[in-house]
mmCIF file with all atom_site columns, C-alpha atoms in Angstrom:
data_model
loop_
_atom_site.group_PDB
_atom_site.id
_atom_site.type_symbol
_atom_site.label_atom_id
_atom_site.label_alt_id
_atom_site.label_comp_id
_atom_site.label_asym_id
_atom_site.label_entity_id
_atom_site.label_seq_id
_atom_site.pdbx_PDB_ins_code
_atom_site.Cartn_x
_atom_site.Cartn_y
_atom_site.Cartn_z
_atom_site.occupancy
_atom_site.B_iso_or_equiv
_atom_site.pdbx_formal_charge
_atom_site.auth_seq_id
_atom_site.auth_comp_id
_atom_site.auth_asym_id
_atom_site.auth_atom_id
_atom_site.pdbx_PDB_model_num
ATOM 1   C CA . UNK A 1 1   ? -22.458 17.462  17.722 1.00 0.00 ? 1   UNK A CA 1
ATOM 2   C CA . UNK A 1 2   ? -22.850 20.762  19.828 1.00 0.00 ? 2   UNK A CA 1
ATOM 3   C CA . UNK A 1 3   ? -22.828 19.445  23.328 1.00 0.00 ? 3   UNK A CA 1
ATOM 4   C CA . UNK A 1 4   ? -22.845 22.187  26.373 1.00 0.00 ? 4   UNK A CA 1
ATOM 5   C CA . UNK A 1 5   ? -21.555 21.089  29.672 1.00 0.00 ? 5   UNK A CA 1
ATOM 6   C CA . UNK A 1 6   ? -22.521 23.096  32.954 1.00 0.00 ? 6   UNK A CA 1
ATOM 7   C CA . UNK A 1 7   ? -20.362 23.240  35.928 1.00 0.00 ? 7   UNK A CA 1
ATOM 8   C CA . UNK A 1 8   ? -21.741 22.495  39.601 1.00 0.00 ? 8   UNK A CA 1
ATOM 9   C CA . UNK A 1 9   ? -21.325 26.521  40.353 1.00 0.00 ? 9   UNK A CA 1
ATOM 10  C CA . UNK A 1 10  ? -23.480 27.121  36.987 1.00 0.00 ? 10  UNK A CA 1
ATOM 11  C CA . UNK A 1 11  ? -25.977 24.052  37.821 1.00 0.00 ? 11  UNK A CA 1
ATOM 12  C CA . UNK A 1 12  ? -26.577 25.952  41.280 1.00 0.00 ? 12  UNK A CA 1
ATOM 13  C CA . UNK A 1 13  ? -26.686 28.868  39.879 1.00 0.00 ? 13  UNK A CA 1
ATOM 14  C CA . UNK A 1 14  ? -29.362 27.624  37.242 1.00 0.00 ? 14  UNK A CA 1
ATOM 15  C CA . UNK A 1 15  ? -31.393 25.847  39.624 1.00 0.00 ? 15  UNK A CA 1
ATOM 16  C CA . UNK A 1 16  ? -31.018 28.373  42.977 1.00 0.00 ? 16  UNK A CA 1
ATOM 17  C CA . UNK A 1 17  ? -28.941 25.427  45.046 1.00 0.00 ? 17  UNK A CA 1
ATOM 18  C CA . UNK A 1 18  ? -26.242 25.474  47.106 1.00 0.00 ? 18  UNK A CA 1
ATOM 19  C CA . UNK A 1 19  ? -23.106 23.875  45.243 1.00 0.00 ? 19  UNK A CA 1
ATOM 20  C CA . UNK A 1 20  ? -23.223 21.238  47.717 1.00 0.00 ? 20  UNK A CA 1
ATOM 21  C CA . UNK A 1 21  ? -26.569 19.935  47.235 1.00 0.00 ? 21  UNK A CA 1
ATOM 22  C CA . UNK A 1 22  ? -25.525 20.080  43.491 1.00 0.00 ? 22  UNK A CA 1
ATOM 23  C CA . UNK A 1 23  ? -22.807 17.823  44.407 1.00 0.00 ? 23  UNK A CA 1
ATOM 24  C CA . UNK A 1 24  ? -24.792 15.771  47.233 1.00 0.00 ? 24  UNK A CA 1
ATOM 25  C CA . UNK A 1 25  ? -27.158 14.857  44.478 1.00 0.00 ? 25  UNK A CA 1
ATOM 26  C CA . UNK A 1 26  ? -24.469 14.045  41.707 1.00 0.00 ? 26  UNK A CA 1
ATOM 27  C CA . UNK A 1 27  ? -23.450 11.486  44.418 1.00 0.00 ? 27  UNK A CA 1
ATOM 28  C CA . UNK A 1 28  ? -26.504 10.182  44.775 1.00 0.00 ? 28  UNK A CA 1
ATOM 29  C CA . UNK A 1 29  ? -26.532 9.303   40.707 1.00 0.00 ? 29  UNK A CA 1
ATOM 30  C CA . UNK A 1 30  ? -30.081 11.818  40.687 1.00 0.00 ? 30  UNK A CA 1
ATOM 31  C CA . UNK A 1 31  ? -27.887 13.652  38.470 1.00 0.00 ? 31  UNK A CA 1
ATOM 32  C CA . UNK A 1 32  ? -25.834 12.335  35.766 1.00 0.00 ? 32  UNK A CA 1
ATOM 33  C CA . UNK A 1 33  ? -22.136 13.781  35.797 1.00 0.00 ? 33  UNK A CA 1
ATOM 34  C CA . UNK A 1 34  ? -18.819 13.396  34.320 1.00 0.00 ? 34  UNK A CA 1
ATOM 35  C CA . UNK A 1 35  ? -15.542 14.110  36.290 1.00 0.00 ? 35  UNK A CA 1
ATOM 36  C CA . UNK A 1 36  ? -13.303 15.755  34.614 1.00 0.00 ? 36  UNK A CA 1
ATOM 37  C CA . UNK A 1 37  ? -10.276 16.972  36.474 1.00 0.00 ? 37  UNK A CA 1
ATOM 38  C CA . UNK A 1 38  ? -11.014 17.739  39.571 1.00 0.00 ? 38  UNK A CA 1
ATOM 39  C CA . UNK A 1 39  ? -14.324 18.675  38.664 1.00 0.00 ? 39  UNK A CA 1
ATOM 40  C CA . UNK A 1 40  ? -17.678 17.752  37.905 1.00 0.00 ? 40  UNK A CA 1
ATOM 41  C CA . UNK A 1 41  ? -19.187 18.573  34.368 1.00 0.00 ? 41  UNK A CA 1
ATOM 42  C CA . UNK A 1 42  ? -23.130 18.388  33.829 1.00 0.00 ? 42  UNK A CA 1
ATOM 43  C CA . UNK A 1 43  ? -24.501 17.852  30.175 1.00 0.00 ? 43  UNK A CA 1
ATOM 44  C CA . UNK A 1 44  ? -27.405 20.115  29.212 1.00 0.00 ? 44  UNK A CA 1
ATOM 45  C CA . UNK A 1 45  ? -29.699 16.961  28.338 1.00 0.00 ? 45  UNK A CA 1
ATOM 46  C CA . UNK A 1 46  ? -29.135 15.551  31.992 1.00 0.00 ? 46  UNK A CA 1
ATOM 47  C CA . UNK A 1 47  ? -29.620 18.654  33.464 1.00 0.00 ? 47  UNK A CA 1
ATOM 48  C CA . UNK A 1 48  ? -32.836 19.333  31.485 1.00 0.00 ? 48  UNK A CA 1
ATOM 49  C CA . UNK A 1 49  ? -33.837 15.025  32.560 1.00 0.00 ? 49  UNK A CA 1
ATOM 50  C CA . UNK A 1 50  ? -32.577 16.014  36.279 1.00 0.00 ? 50  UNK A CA 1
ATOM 51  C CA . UNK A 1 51  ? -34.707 19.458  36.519 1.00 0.00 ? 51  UNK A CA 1
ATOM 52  C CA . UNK A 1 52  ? -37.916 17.597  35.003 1.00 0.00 ? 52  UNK A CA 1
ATOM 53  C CA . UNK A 1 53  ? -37.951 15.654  37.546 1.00 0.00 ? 53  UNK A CA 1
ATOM 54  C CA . UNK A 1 54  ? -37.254 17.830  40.713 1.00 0.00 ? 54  UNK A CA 1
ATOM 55  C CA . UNK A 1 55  ? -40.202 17.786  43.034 1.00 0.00 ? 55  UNK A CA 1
ATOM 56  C CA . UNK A 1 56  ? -41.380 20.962  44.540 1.00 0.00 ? 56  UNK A CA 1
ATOM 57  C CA . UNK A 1 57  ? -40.314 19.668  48.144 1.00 0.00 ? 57  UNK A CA 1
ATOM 58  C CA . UNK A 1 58  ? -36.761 19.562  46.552 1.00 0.00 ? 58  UNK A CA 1
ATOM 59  C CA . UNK A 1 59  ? -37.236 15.094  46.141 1.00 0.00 ? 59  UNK A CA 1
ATOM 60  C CA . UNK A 1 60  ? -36.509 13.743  42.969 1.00 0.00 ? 60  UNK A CA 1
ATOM 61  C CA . UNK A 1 61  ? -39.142 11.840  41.301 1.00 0.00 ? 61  UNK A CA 1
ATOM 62  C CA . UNK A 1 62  ? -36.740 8.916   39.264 1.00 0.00 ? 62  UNK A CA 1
ATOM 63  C CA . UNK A 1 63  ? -38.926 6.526   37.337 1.00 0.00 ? 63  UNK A CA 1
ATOM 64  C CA . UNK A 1 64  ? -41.653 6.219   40.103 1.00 0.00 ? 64  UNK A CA 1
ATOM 65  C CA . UNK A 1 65  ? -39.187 4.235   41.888 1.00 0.00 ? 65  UNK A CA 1
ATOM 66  C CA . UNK A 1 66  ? -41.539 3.023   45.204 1.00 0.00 ? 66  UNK A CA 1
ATOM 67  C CA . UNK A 1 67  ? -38.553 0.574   46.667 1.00 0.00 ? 67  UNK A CA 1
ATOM 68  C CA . UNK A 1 68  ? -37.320 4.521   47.881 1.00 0.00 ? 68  UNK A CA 1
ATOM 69  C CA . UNK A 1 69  ? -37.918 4.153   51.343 1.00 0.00 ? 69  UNK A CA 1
ATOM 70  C CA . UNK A 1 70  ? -36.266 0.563   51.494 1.00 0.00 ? 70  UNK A CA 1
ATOM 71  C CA . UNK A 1 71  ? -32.383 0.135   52.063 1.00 0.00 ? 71  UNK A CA 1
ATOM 72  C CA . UNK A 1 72  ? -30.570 -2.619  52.083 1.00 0.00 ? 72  UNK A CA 1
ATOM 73  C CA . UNK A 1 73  ? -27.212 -3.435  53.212 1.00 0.00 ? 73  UNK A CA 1
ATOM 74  C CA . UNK A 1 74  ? -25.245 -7.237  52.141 1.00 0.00 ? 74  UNK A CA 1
ATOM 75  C CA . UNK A 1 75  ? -21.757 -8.920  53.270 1.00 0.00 ? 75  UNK A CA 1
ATOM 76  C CA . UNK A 1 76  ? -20.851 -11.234 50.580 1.00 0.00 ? 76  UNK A CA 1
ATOM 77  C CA . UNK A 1 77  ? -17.727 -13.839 51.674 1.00 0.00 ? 77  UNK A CA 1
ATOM 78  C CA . UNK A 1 78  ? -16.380 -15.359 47.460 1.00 0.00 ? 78  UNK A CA 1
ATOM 79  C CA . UNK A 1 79  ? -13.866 -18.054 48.131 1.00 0.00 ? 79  UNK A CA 1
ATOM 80  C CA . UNK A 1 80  ? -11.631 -17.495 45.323 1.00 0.00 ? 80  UNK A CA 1
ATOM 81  C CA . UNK A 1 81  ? -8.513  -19.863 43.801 1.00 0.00 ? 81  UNK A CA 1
ATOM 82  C CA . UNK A 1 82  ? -6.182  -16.767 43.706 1.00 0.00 ? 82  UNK A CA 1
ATOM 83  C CA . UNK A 1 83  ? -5.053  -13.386 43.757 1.00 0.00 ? 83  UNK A CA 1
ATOM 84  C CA . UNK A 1 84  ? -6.006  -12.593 39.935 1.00 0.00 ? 84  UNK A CA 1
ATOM 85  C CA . UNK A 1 85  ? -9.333  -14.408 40.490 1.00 0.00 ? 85  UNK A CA 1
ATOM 86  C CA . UNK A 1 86  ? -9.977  -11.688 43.129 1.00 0.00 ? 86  UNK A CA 1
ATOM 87  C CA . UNK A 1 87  ? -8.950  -8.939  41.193 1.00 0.00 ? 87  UNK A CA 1
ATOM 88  C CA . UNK A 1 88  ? -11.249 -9.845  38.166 1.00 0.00 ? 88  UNK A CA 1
ATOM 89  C CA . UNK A 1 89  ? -14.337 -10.175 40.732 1.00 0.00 ? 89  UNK A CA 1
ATOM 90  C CA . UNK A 1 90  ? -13.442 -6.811  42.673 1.00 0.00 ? 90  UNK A CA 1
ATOM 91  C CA . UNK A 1 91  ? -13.412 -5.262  39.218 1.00 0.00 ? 91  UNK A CA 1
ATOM 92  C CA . UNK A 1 92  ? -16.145 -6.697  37.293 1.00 0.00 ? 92  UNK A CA 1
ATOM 93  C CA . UNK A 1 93  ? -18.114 -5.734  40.809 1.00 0.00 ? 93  UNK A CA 1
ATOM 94  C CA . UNK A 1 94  ? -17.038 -1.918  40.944 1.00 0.00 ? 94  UNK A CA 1
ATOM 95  C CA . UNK A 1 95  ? -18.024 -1.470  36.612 1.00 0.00 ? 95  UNK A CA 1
ATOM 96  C CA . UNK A 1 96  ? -20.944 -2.830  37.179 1.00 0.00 ? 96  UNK A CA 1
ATOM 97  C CA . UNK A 1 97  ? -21.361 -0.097  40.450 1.00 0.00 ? 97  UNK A CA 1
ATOM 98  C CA . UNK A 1 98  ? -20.012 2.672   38.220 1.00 0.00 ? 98  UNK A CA 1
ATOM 99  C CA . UNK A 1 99  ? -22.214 1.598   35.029 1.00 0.00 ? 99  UNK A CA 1
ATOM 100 C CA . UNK A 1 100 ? -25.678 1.592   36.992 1.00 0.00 ? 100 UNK A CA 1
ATOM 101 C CA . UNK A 1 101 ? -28.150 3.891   36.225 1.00 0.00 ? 101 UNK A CA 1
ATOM 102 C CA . UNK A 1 102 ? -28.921 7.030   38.000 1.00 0.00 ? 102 UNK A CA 1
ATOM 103 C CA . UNK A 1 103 ? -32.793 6.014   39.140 1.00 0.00 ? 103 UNK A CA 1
ATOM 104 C CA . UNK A 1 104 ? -30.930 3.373   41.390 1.00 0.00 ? 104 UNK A CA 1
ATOM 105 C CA . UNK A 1 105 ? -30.044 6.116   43.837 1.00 0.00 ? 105 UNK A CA 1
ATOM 106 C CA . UNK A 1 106 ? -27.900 6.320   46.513 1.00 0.00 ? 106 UNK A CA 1
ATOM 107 C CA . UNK A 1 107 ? -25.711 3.464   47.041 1.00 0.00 ? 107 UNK A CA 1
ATOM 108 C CA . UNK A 1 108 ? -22.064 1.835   47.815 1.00 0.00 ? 108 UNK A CA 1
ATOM 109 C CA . UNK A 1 109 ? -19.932 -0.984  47.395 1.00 0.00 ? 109 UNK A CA 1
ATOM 110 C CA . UNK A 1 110 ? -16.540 -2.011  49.361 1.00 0.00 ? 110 UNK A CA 1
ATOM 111 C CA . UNK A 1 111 ? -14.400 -4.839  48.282 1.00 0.00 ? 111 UNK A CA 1
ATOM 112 C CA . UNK A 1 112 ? -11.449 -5.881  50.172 1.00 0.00 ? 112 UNK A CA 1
ATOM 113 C CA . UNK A 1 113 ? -9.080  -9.187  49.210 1.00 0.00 ? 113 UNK A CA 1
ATOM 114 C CA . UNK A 1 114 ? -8.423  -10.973 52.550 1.00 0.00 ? 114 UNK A CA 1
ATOM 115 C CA . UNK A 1 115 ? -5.242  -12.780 51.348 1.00 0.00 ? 115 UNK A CA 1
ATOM 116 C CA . UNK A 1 116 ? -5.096  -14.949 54.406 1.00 0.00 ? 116 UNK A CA 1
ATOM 117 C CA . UNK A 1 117 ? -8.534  -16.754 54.066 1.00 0.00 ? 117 UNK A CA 1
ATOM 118 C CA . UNK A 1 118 ? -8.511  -16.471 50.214 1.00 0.00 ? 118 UNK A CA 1
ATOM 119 C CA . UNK A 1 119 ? -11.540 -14.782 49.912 1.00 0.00 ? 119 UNK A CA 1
ATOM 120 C CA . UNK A 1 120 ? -13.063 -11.653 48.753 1.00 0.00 ? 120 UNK A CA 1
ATOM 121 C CA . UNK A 1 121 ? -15.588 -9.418  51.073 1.00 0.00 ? 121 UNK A CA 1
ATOM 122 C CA . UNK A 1 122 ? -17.994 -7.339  49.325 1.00 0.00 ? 122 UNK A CA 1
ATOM 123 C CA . UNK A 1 123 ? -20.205 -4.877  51.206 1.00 0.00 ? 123 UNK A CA 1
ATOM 124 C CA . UNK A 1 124 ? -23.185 -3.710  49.513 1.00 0.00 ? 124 UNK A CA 1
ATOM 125 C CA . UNK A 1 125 ? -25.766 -0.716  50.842 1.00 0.00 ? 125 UNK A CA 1
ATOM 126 C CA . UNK A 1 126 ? -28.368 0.925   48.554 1.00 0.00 ? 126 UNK A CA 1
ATOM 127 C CA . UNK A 1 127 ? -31.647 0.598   47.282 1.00 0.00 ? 127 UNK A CA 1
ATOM 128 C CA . UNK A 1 128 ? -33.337 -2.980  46.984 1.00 0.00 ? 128 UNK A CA 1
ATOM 129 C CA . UNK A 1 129 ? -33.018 -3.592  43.470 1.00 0.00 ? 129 UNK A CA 1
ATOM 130 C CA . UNK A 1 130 ? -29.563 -2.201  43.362 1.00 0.00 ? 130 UNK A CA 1
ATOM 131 C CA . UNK A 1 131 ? -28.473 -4.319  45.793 1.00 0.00 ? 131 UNK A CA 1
ATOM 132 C CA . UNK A 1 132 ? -30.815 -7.359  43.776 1.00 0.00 ? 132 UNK A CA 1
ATOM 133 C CA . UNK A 1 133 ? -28.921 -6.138  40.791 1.00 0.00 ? 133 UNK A CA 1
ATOM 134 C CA . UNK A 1 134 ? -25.161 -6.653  42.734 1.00 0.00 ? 134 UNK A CA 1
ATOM 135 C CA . UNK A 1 135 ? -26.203 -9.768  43.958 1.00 0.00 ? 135 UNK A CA 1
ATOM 136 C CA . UNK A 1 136 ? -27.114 -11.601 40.918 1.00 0.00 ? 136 UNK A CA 1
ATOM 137 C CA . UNK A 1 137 ? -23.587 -9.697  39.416 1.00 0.00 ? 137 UNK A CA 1
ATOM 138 C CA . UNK A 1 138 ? -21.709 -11.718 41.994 1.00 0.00 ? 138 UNK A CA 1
ATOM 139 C CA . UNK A 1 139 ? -23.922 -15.045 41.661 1.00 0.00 ? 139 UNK A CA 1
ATOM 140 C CA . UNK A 1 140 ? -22.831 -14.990 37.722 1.00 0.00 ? 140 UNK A CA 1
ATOM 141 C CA . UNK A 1 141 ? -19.393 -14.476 38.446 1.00 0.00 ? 141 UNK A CA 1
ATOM 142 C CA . UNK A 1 142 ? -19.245 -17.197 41.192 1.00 0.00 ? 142 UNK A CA 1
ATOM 143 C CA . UNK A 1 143 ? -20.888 -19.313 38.881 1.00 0.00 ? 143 UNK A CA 1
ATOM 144 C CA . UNK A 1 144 ? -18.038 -18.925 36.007 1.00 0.00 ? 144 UNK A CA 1
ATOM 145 C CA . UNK A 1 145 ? -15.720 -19.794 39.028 1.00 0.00 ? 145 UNK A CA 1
ATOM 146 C CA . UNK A 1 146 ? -17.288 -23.191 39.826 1.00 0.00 ? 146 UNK A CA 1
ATOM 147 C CA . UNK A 1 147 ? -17.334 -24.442 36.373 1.00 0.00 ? 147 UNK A CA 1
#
């Protein structure tokens, strides 16, 4: 398989951008990218996907996706039973951030392991059904817990 990967200086070339928009929409997810390095690398098929979809006022038209204009932002306090507990949550939590697809947009996650309290804080901002998405990730890992 013949695969040809574009750099963000060749992507902004390609699509007369400034390398930082390249890279401002990368970390959005509107465009699909692999780090490699220190770098980003673009695959032709998800830069042909990402320039399909570029409107002509420079917006990105993902899926039809009308929850857009809604953000949401979430605190989430998980009691857990111990250290390794938290660990397994915190990471489970930040695949499923890094495995979400790019129509979800812009969004973030923070997890933090208060040792004192036993607990673990998750702060969620992003779209409305990435942030649906997180929170039903966290209700079926709490749910393993209480079993």
């Amino acid at each position: 398989m013949n695969n040809t990967y574009y750099t963000v200086e060749q992507v902004a070339t390609l699509l007369s951008l400034h390398p930082k928009t390249v890279q401002r929409y990368i970390r959005e997810g509107k465009l699909r990218a692999s780090k490699i390095g220190k770098g980003w690398r673009i695959a032709g098929h998800d830069l042909s996907v990402f320039a399909e979809n570029i409107q002509p006022n420079g917006g990105n038209a993902m899926n039809g996706d009308t929850s857009a204009n809604v953000t949401v932002s979430a605190v989430a306090d998980i009691d857990v039973a111990a250290r390794d507990d938290a660990i397994r949550i915190m990471n489970a939590l930040t695949a499923a951030l890094n495995s979400k697809p790019p129509d979800c947009g812009r969004s973030s996650l923070h997890t933090q392991f208060i040792e004192a309290q036993s607990k673990v804080r998750v702060t969620l901002w992003g779209g409305a059904r990435f942030t649906a998405v997180m929170m039903d990730a966290i209700a079926a890992l709490t749910d393993k817990e209480t079993e």
